[in-house]
CSV table of C-alpha atoms and ligand atoms in Angstrom, one decimal:
chain,number,residue,atom,x,y,z
P,1,MET,CA,-23.1,6.4,100.3
P,2,THR,CA,-20.8,4.9,97.8
P,3,MET,CA,-18.0,7.2,99.1
P,4,ARG,CA,-18.4,5.9,102.7
P,5,LEU,CA,-18.1,2.3,101.4
P,6,THR,CA,-15.2,2.8,99.0
P,7,ILE,CA,-12.7,4.8,101.2
P,8,PRO,CA,-12.3,2.1,103.9
P,9,ALA,CA,-12.1,-0.5,101.2
P,10,LEU,CA,-9.3,1.4,99.5
P,11,LEU,CA,-7.5,1.8,102.8
P,12,LEU,CA,-7.7,-1.9,103.4
P,13,VAL,CA,-6.2,-2.6,100.0
P,14,ALA,CA,-3.4,0.0,100.5
P,15,ALA,CA,-2.6,-1.5,103.9
P,16,ALA,CA,-2.5,-5.0,102.5
P,17,ALA,CA,-0.2,-3.9,99.7
P,18,GLY,CA,2.1,-2.2,102.2
P,19,LEU,CA,2.5,-5.4,104.1
P,20,THR,CA,3.4,-7.6,101.2
P,21,GLY,CA,5.1,-5.4,98.7
P,22,CYS,CA,4.7,-6.0,95.1
P,23,ARG,CA,7.1,-6.8,92.2
P,24,GLY,CA,7.9,-3.6,90.5
P,25,ASP,CA,7.8,-1.5,93.7
P,26,ARG,CA,10.8,0.8,94.3
P,27,GLU,CA,12.6,-1.1,97.1
P,28,ASP,CA,16.3,-1.8,97.9
P,29,ALA,CA,15.6,-5.2,99.3
P,30,PRO,CA,15.3,-8.0,96.8
P,31,PRO,CA,11.6,-8.7,95.9
P,32,ARG,CA,9.9,-11.6,97.6
P,33,GLN,CA,9.6,-14.4,95.0
P,34,PHE,CA,6.8,-16.8,95.6
P,35,PHE,CA,7.3,-18.8,92.5
P,36,PRO,CA,11.0,-18.2,91.7
P,37,ASP,CA,11.1,-20.8,89.0
P,38,LEU,CA,9.0,-18.6,86.7
P,39,ASP,CA,11.0,-15.5,87.4
P,40,ASP,CA,14.4,-16.9,87.0
P,41,GLN,CA,14.4,-19.1,83.9
P,42,LEU,CA,17.5,-20.0,82.0
P,43,LYS,CA,17.2,-18.0,78.8
P,44,TRP,CA,19.3,-16.2,76.3
P,45,LYS,CA,18.5,-12.7,75.3
P,46,PRO,CA,18.8,-11.5,71.7
P,47,GLN,CA,22.1,-10.0,70.6
P,48,THR,CA,24.1,-11.6,73.5
P,49,LYS,CA,26.9,-14.2,73.8
P,50,SER,CA,26.3,-17.9,74.1
P,51,ASP,CA,28.7,-20.8,74.8
P,52,PHE,CA,26.2,-23.2,73.5
P,53,PHE,CA,26.5,-22.5,69.8
P,54,ALA,CA,29.8,-22.8,68.0
P,55,ASP,CA,29.7,-19.3,66.6
P,56,GLY,CA,29.3,-17.9,70.1
P,57,ARG,CA,26.0,-16.0,69.4
P,58,THR,CA,22.6,-16.6,71.0
P,59,MET,CA,20.8,-15.7,67.7
P,60,ARG,CA,20.7,-18.0,64.7
P,61,GLN,CA,21.3,-17.0,61.1
P,62,PRO,CA,18.3,-17.2,58.8
P,63,VAL,CA,18.2,-20.4,56.7
P,64,ALA,CA,20.3,-19.9,53.5
P,65,GLY,CA,18.2,-18.4,50.7
P,66,THR,CA,15.7,-16.8,53.1
P,67,VAL,CA,14.0,-13.8,51.4
P,68,ALA,CA,12.9,-10.9,53.6
P,69,PHE,CA,9.1,-10.5,53.6
P,70,GLY,CA,7.9,-8.0,51.1
P,71,THR,CA,11.2,-7.5,49.2
P,72,VAL,CA,10.1,-9.4,46.1
P,73,GLY,CA,6.9,-8.9,44.2
P,74,PHE,CA,4.8,-11.9,44.9
P,75,ASN,CA,2.8,-13.5,42.1
P,76,PRO,CA,-0.5,-14.1,43.7
P,77,THR,CA,-1.3,-16.8,41.1
P,78,GLN,CA,1.5,-18.9,42.4
P,79,ASP,CA,-0.1,-21.1,45.0
P,80,TRP,CA,2.6,-20.9,47.6
P,81,ALA,CA,2.8,-17.1,47.4
P,82,GLY,CA,-0.8,-16.2,47.1
P,83,GLY,CA,-1.6,-16.6,50.8
P,84,PHE,CA,1.3,-14.5,51.8
P,85,ALA,CA,0.5,-11.7,49.3
P,86,SER,CA,-3.0,-11.3,50.6
P,87,GLU,CA,-1.8,-11.5,54.2
P,88,ARG,CA,0.7,-8.7,53.5
P,89,GLU,CA,-2.1,-6.5,52.2
P,90,LEU,CA,-4.2,-7.2,55.2
P,91,LEU,CA,-1.3,-6.3,57.5
P,92,LEU,CA,-0.4,-3.1,55.7
P,93,LYS,CA,-4.0,-1.9,55.0
P,94,ASP,CA,-2.5,0.8,52.8
P,95,ASP,CA,-5.3,0.7,50.3
P,96,LYS,CA,-7.5,3.4,51.8
P,97,ALA,CA,-10.3,2.7,49.3
P,98,PHE,CA,-10.7,-0.9,50.3
P,99,TYR,CA,-9.9,-0.6,54.0
P,100,GLU,CA,-11.7,2.6,54.8
P,101,GLY,CA,-14.1,3.3,52.0
P,102,ILE,CA,-12.4,6.6,51.2
P,103,GLY,CA,-11.2,7.7,47.8
P,104,ALA,CA,-8.1,9.7,46.7
P,105,ASP,CA,-10.2,12.9,47.1
P,106,GLY,CA,-10.8,12.1,50.7
P,107,LYS,CA,-14.5,11.5,50.2
P,108,TYR,CA,-16.5,8.3,50.6
P,109,LEU,CA,-16.3,6.1,47.6
P,110,ASP,CA,-19.3,6.2,45.3
P,111,LYS,CA,-19.0,2.5,44.4
P,112,ILE,CA,-17.7,-0.7,46.0
P,113,PRO,CA,-14.0,-0.9,45.0
P,114,VAL,CA,-14.1,-4.6,44.0
P,115,PRO,CA,-16.1,-6.5,41.5
P,116,VAL,CA,-19.5,-7.6,42.9
P,117,THR,CA,-20.3,-11.3,42.5
P,118,LEU,CA,-23.4,-13.3,43.4
P,119,GLU,CA,-21.3,-15.1,46.0
P,120,MET,CA,-20.5,-11.7,47.6
P,121,VAL,CA,-24.1,-10.7,47.7
P,122,LYS,CA,-25.0,-14.0,49.3
P,123,LEU,CA,-22.3,-13.5,51.9
P,124,GLY,CA,-23.6,-10.0,52.5
P,125,GLN,CA,-27.1,-11.3,52.9
P,126,GLN,CA,-25.9,-13.8,55.5
P,127,LYS,CA,-24.0,-11.1,57.4
P,128,PHE,CA,-26.8,-8.5,57.1
P,129,ASN,CA,-29.3,-11.0,58.5
P,130,ILE,CA,-27.0,-11.8,61.4
P,131,TYR,CA,-25.7,-8.3,62.3
P,132,CYS,CA,-28.1,-5.7,60.9
P,133,SER,CA,-31.6,-7.2,60.7
P,134,ALA,CA,-32.3,-7.1,64.4
P,135,CYS,CA,-32.5,-3.3,64.2
P,136,HIS,CA,-33.0,-2.6,60.5
P,137,GLY,CA,-35.2,-5.5,59.7
P,138,TYR,CA,-34.6,-8.3,57.1
P,139,LEU,CA,-35.9,-5.9,54.5
P,140,GLY,CA,-33.9,-2.8,55.6
P,141,ASP,CA,-37.1,-0.9,56.4
P,142,GLY,CA,-36.0,-0.2,60.0
P,143,LEU,CA,-38.7,-2.6,61.4
P,144,GLY,CA,-36.4,-5.3,63.0
P,145,GLN,CA,-37.5,-6.7,66.4
P,146,THR,CA,-35.1,-4.4,68.2
P,147,GLY,CA,-35.6,-1.6,65.8
P,148,ILE,CA,-39.3,-1.2,66.6
P,149,GLN,CA,-38.4,-0.9,70.3
P,150,TRP,CA,-35.9,1.9,69.6
P,151,SER,CA,-36.7,5.3,71.2
P,152,TYR,CA,-37.0,6.8,67.7
P,153,PRO,CA,-37.9,5.4,64.3
P,154,LEU,CA,-34.9,3.8,62.6
P,155,PRO,CA,-34.1,4.9,59.0
P,156,ASN,CA,-35.6,3.1,56.1
P,157,PHE,CA,-32.9,2.1,53.6
P,158,HIS,CA,-35.3,2.5,50.7
P,159,ASP,CA,-35.5,6.2,51.3
P,160,VAL,CA,-34.1,8.1,48.3
P,161,LYS,CA,-31.4,9.7,50.5
P,162,TYR,CA,-29.7,6.3,50.7
P,163,LYS,CA,-29.7,6.0,46.9
P,164,LYS,CA,-29.0,9.4,45.3
P,165,PRO,CA,-27.3,12.7,46.2
P,166,ASP,CA,-29.5,15.3,47.8
P,167,PRO,CA,-30.1,18.0,45.1
P,168,LYS,CA,-30.3,20.6,47.8
P,169,ASP,CA,-27.1,19.7,49.6
P,170,PRO,CA,-24.4,18.0,47.5
P,171,THR,CA,-22.1,17.7,50.5
P,172,ILE,CA,-24.3,14.9,52.1
P,173,GLN,CA,-22.6,11.6,51.4
P,174,ILE,CA,-24.9,9.1,53.0
P,175,TYR,CA,-26.0,7.7,49.6
P,176,LYS,CA,-22.5,6.5,48.8
P,177,ASP,CA,-21.2,2.9,49.0
P,178,GLY,CA,-18.2,4.0,51.1
P,179,TYR,CA,-20.5,5.6,53.7
P,180,ILE,CA,-22.6,2.5,54.1
P,181,PHE,CA,-19.3,0.5,54.5
P,182,HIS,CA,-18.1,3.0,57.0
P,183,THR,CA,-21.4,2.9,59.0
P,184,ALA,CA,-21.4,-0.9,59.0
P,185,ARG,CA,-17.9,-1.0,60.6
P,186,VAL,CA,-17.8,2.2,62.7
P,187,GLY,CA,-21.5,2.8,63.4
P,188,VAL,CA,-23.1,6.2,63.7
P,189,ILE,CA,-21.6,8.9,65.9
P,190,ASP,CA,-23.6,12.1,66.1
P,191,ALA,CA,-22.2,15.6,66.1
P,192,ALA,CA,-22.0,15.6,69.9
P,193,GLY,CA,-19.9,12.4,69.8
P,194,VAL,CA,-22.7,10.1,71.0
P,195,GLN,CA,-22.7,6.6,69.5
P,196,LYS,CA,-26.2,6.3,68.1
P,197,MET,CA,-25.5,3.0,66.3
P,198,PRO,CA,-22.8,0.5,67.4
P,199,GLY,CA,-20.1,-0.4,64.9
P,200,TYR,CA,-19.6,-4.0,63.7
P,201,ALA,CA,-15.9,-3.9,62.8
P,202,HIS,CA,-15.3,-6.6,65.4
P,203,ALA,CA,-17.6,-8.9,63.5
P,204,LEU,CA,-17.2,-7.8,59.9
P,205,ASN,CA,-13.8,-7.6,58.2
P,206,GLU,CA,-13.4,-5.2,55.3
P,207,ALA,CA,-14.4,-7.8,52.6
P,208,GLU,CA,-17.4,-8.8,54.6
P,209,ALA,CA,-18.5,-5.2,55.1
P,210,TRP,CA,-18.3,-4.6,51.4
P,211,ALA,CA,-20.4,-7.7,50.9
P,212,VAL,CA,-23.0,-6.2,53.3
P,213,VAL,CA,-22.9,-3.0,51.1
P,214,ALA,CA,-23.6,-5.2,48.0
P,215,TYR,CA,-26.5,-6.8,49.7
P,216,PHE,CA,-27.8,-3.4,51.0
P,217,ARG,CA,-27.9,-2.3,47.3
P,218,ALA,CA,-29.5,-5.6,46.3
P,219,LEU,CA,-32.2,-5.0,48.9
P,220,GLN,CA,-32.8,-1.5,47.5
P,221,ALA,CA,-32.9,-2.8,44.0
P,222,SER,CA,-35.4,-5.6,45.0
P,223,HIS,CA,-37.8,-2.9,46.1
P,224,GLU,CA,-37.7,-1.0,42.9
P,225,GLY,CA,-38.0,-4.0,40.6
P,226,THR,CA,-41.1,-5.5,39.0
P,227,ILE,CA,-41.7,-9.1,38.0
P,228,GLN,CA,-40.5,-8.2,34.6
P,229,ASP,CA,-36.9,-7.9,36.0
P,230,VAL,CA,-37.0,-11.5,37.1
P,231,PRO,CA,-35.7,-14.0,34.5
P,232,GLU,CA,-38.8,-15.7,33.0
P,233,SER,CA,-37.8,-19.1,34.1
P,234,ALA,CA,-37.7,-18.0,37.8
P,235,ARG,CA,-41.0,-16.1,37.7
P,236,PRO,CA,-43.5,-19.0,38.4
P,237,ALA,CA,-41.5,-20.1,41.6
P,238,LEU,CA,-41.4,-16.5,42.8
P,239,LEU,CA,-45.0,-15.8,42.2
P,240,GLN,CA,-45.9,-19.0,43.9
P,241,SER,CA,-43.8,-18.2,46.9
P,242,ARG,CA,-45.4,-14.8,47.2
P,243,GLY,CA,-48.8,-16.4,46.8
P,244,SER,CA,-48.2,-18.8,49.6
P,245,VAL,CA,-47.1,-16.0,51.9
P,246,THR,CA,-50.1,-13.8,51.2
P,247,ALA,CA,-52.7,-16.7,51.2
P,248,PRO,CA,-54.7,-16.2,54.4
P,249,ALA,CA,-55.4,-19.9,54.8
P,250,ALA,CA,-52.6,-20.7,57.3
P,251,ALA,CA,-53.0,-17.9,59.9
P,252,PRO,CA,-55.8,-15.6,59.1
P,253,THR,CA,-55.4,-13.4,62.2
P,254,THR,CA,-51.7,-12.6,62.1
P,255,PRO,CA,-50.6,-10.5,59.1
P,256,ALA,CA,-48.0,-12.5,57.1
P,257,THR,CA,-44.6,-10.9,56.7
P,258,PRO,CA,-43.0,-11.8,53.3
P,259,ALA,CA,-39.6,-13.5,53.8
P,260,ALA,CA,-36.6,-11.7,52.3
P,261,THR,CA,-36.0,-13.2,48.9
P,262,THR,CA,-32.5,-13.3,47.4
P,263,PRO,CA,-32.5,-10.6,44.9
P,264,ALA,CA,-30.4,-10.8,41.7
P,265,ALA,CA,-26.9,-9.6,42.1
P,266,PRO,CA,-26.4,-6.0,41.0
P,267,THR,CA,-23.8,-5.8,38.2
P,268,GLY,CA,-21.6,-3.0,39.5
P,269,GLY,CA,-21.6,-1.3,42.9
P,270,GLY,CA,-25.4,-1.4,43.1
P,271,LYS,CA,-27.7,1.5,42.4
B,301,HEC,C1,-28.5,-2.2,67.7
B,301,HEC,C2,-29.2,-1.7,66.6
B,301,HEC,C3,-28.5,-1.5,65.3
B,301,HEC,C4,-27.9,-2.5,64.5
B,301,HEC,C5,-27.7,-4.0,64.9
B,301,HEC,C6,-27.5,-1.9,63.3
B,301,HEC,N1,-27.8,-0.6,63.3
B,301,HEC,FE1,-27.6,0.7,61.8
B,301,HEC,N2,-28.6,2.1,62.8
B,301,HEC,C7,-29.0,2.0,64.1
B,301,HEC,C8,-29.6,3.3,64.5
B,301,HEC,C9,-30.1,3.6,65.9
B,301,HEC,C10,-29.4,4.2,63.5
B,301,HEC,C11,-29.8,5.6,63.4
B,301,HEC,C12,-28.7,6.5,64.0
B,301,HEC,C13,-29.0,7.9,64.0
B,301,HEC,O1,-28.8,8.6,63.0
B,301,HEC,O2,-29.5,8.3,65.0
B,301,HEC,C14,-28.8,3.4,62.4
B,301,HEC,C15,-28.5,3.9,61.2
B,301,HEC,C16,-27.9,3.3,60.1
B,301,HEC,C17,-27.6,3.8,58.8
B,301,HEC,C18,-28.0,5.2,58.3
B,301,HEC,C19,-26.9,6.2,58.8
B,301,HEC,C20,-27.2,7.6,58.4
B,301,HEC,O3,-26.3,8.4,58.6
B,301,HEC,O4,-28.3,7.9,57.9
B,301,HEC,C21,-27.0,2.8,58.1
B,301,HEC,C22,-26.6,2.9,56.6
B,301,HEC,C23,-26.9,1.7,58.9
B,301,HEC,N3,-27.5,2.0,60.2
B,301,HEC,C24,-26.4,0.5,58.6
B,301,HEC,C25,-26.3,-0.6,59.4
B,301,HEC,C26,-25.6,-1.9,59.0
B,301,HEC,C27,-25.0,-2.1,57.6
B,301,HEC,C28,-25.7,-2.7,60.1
B,301,HEC,C29,-25.2,-4.1,60.2
B,301,HEC,C30,-23.8,-4.3,60.0
B,301,HEC,C31,-26.4,-2.0,61.1
B,301,HEC,N4,-26.7,-0.8,60.7
B,301,HEC,C32,-26.7,-2.6,62.4
B,301,HEC,C33,-29.0,0.9,64.9
B,301,HEC,C34,-28.5,-0.3,64.5
């Protein structure tokens, strides 16, 4: 059915193309120019002669004192150079650990390769809630609104396999920070090459993906902690917020879902 429709359509297109001819076709006759002003602009090509400039060249010399990019070591603490220094790193991406989550041994990094700050965890929380929670749930339990509709149960990030090496198979790397980073950016592709989870590299740059990993660890830690881990001054507010969530007064028929609280920042790479 589709074949019968497409073949005449293709013939029509081919006939039309034959009548008009296109730029780039092999033809001895000069091409038809419908808007010649855009084809034939006055311009100078690099490395050619020019009568306009006194030195006879089309290309200008760099301003005196210009330093080629990357030929001097920038001091990132100098305000004018700092931006360029980080831009250079971003362009080169030659730090495999930071940009790919892979260590010198070729394996996924055990830990986040940068110091984890509270600010970073909060950024990770924001990004996780935007990009991951729909499937994995705000708590990382796999019970997001899309996650529960999935054709199979989504993983629960509080499973021990996402925290510690498997004693039976030390080659499994899914507990590593580098693997979580990689998954956030590239997604999950199974052995047959099928994309099971989409990657989010278009939405999360490397620093943001590490922030998501930091929050992933904070979520895990928050499930293992007790009220004793919370600073004493913060306990009453936390208990009260939990109390208001579990109190059946507001909506007795719908089971209340506790809102994701901001867990304390892990000190290192998590765990
Ligand atoms: C559109 C739904 C969807 C979104 C959004 C999503 N994931 Fe997933 N994720 C999945 C599915 C499905 C799997 C299970 C894949 C499989 O193994 O079949 C999965 C698995 C994972 C795993 C476990 C991988 C493993 O090998 O066990 C991690 C870690 C993970 N996702 C992290 C993330 C992070 C971080 C984000 C946000 C940046 C995210 N996911 C966003 C669908 C999603």
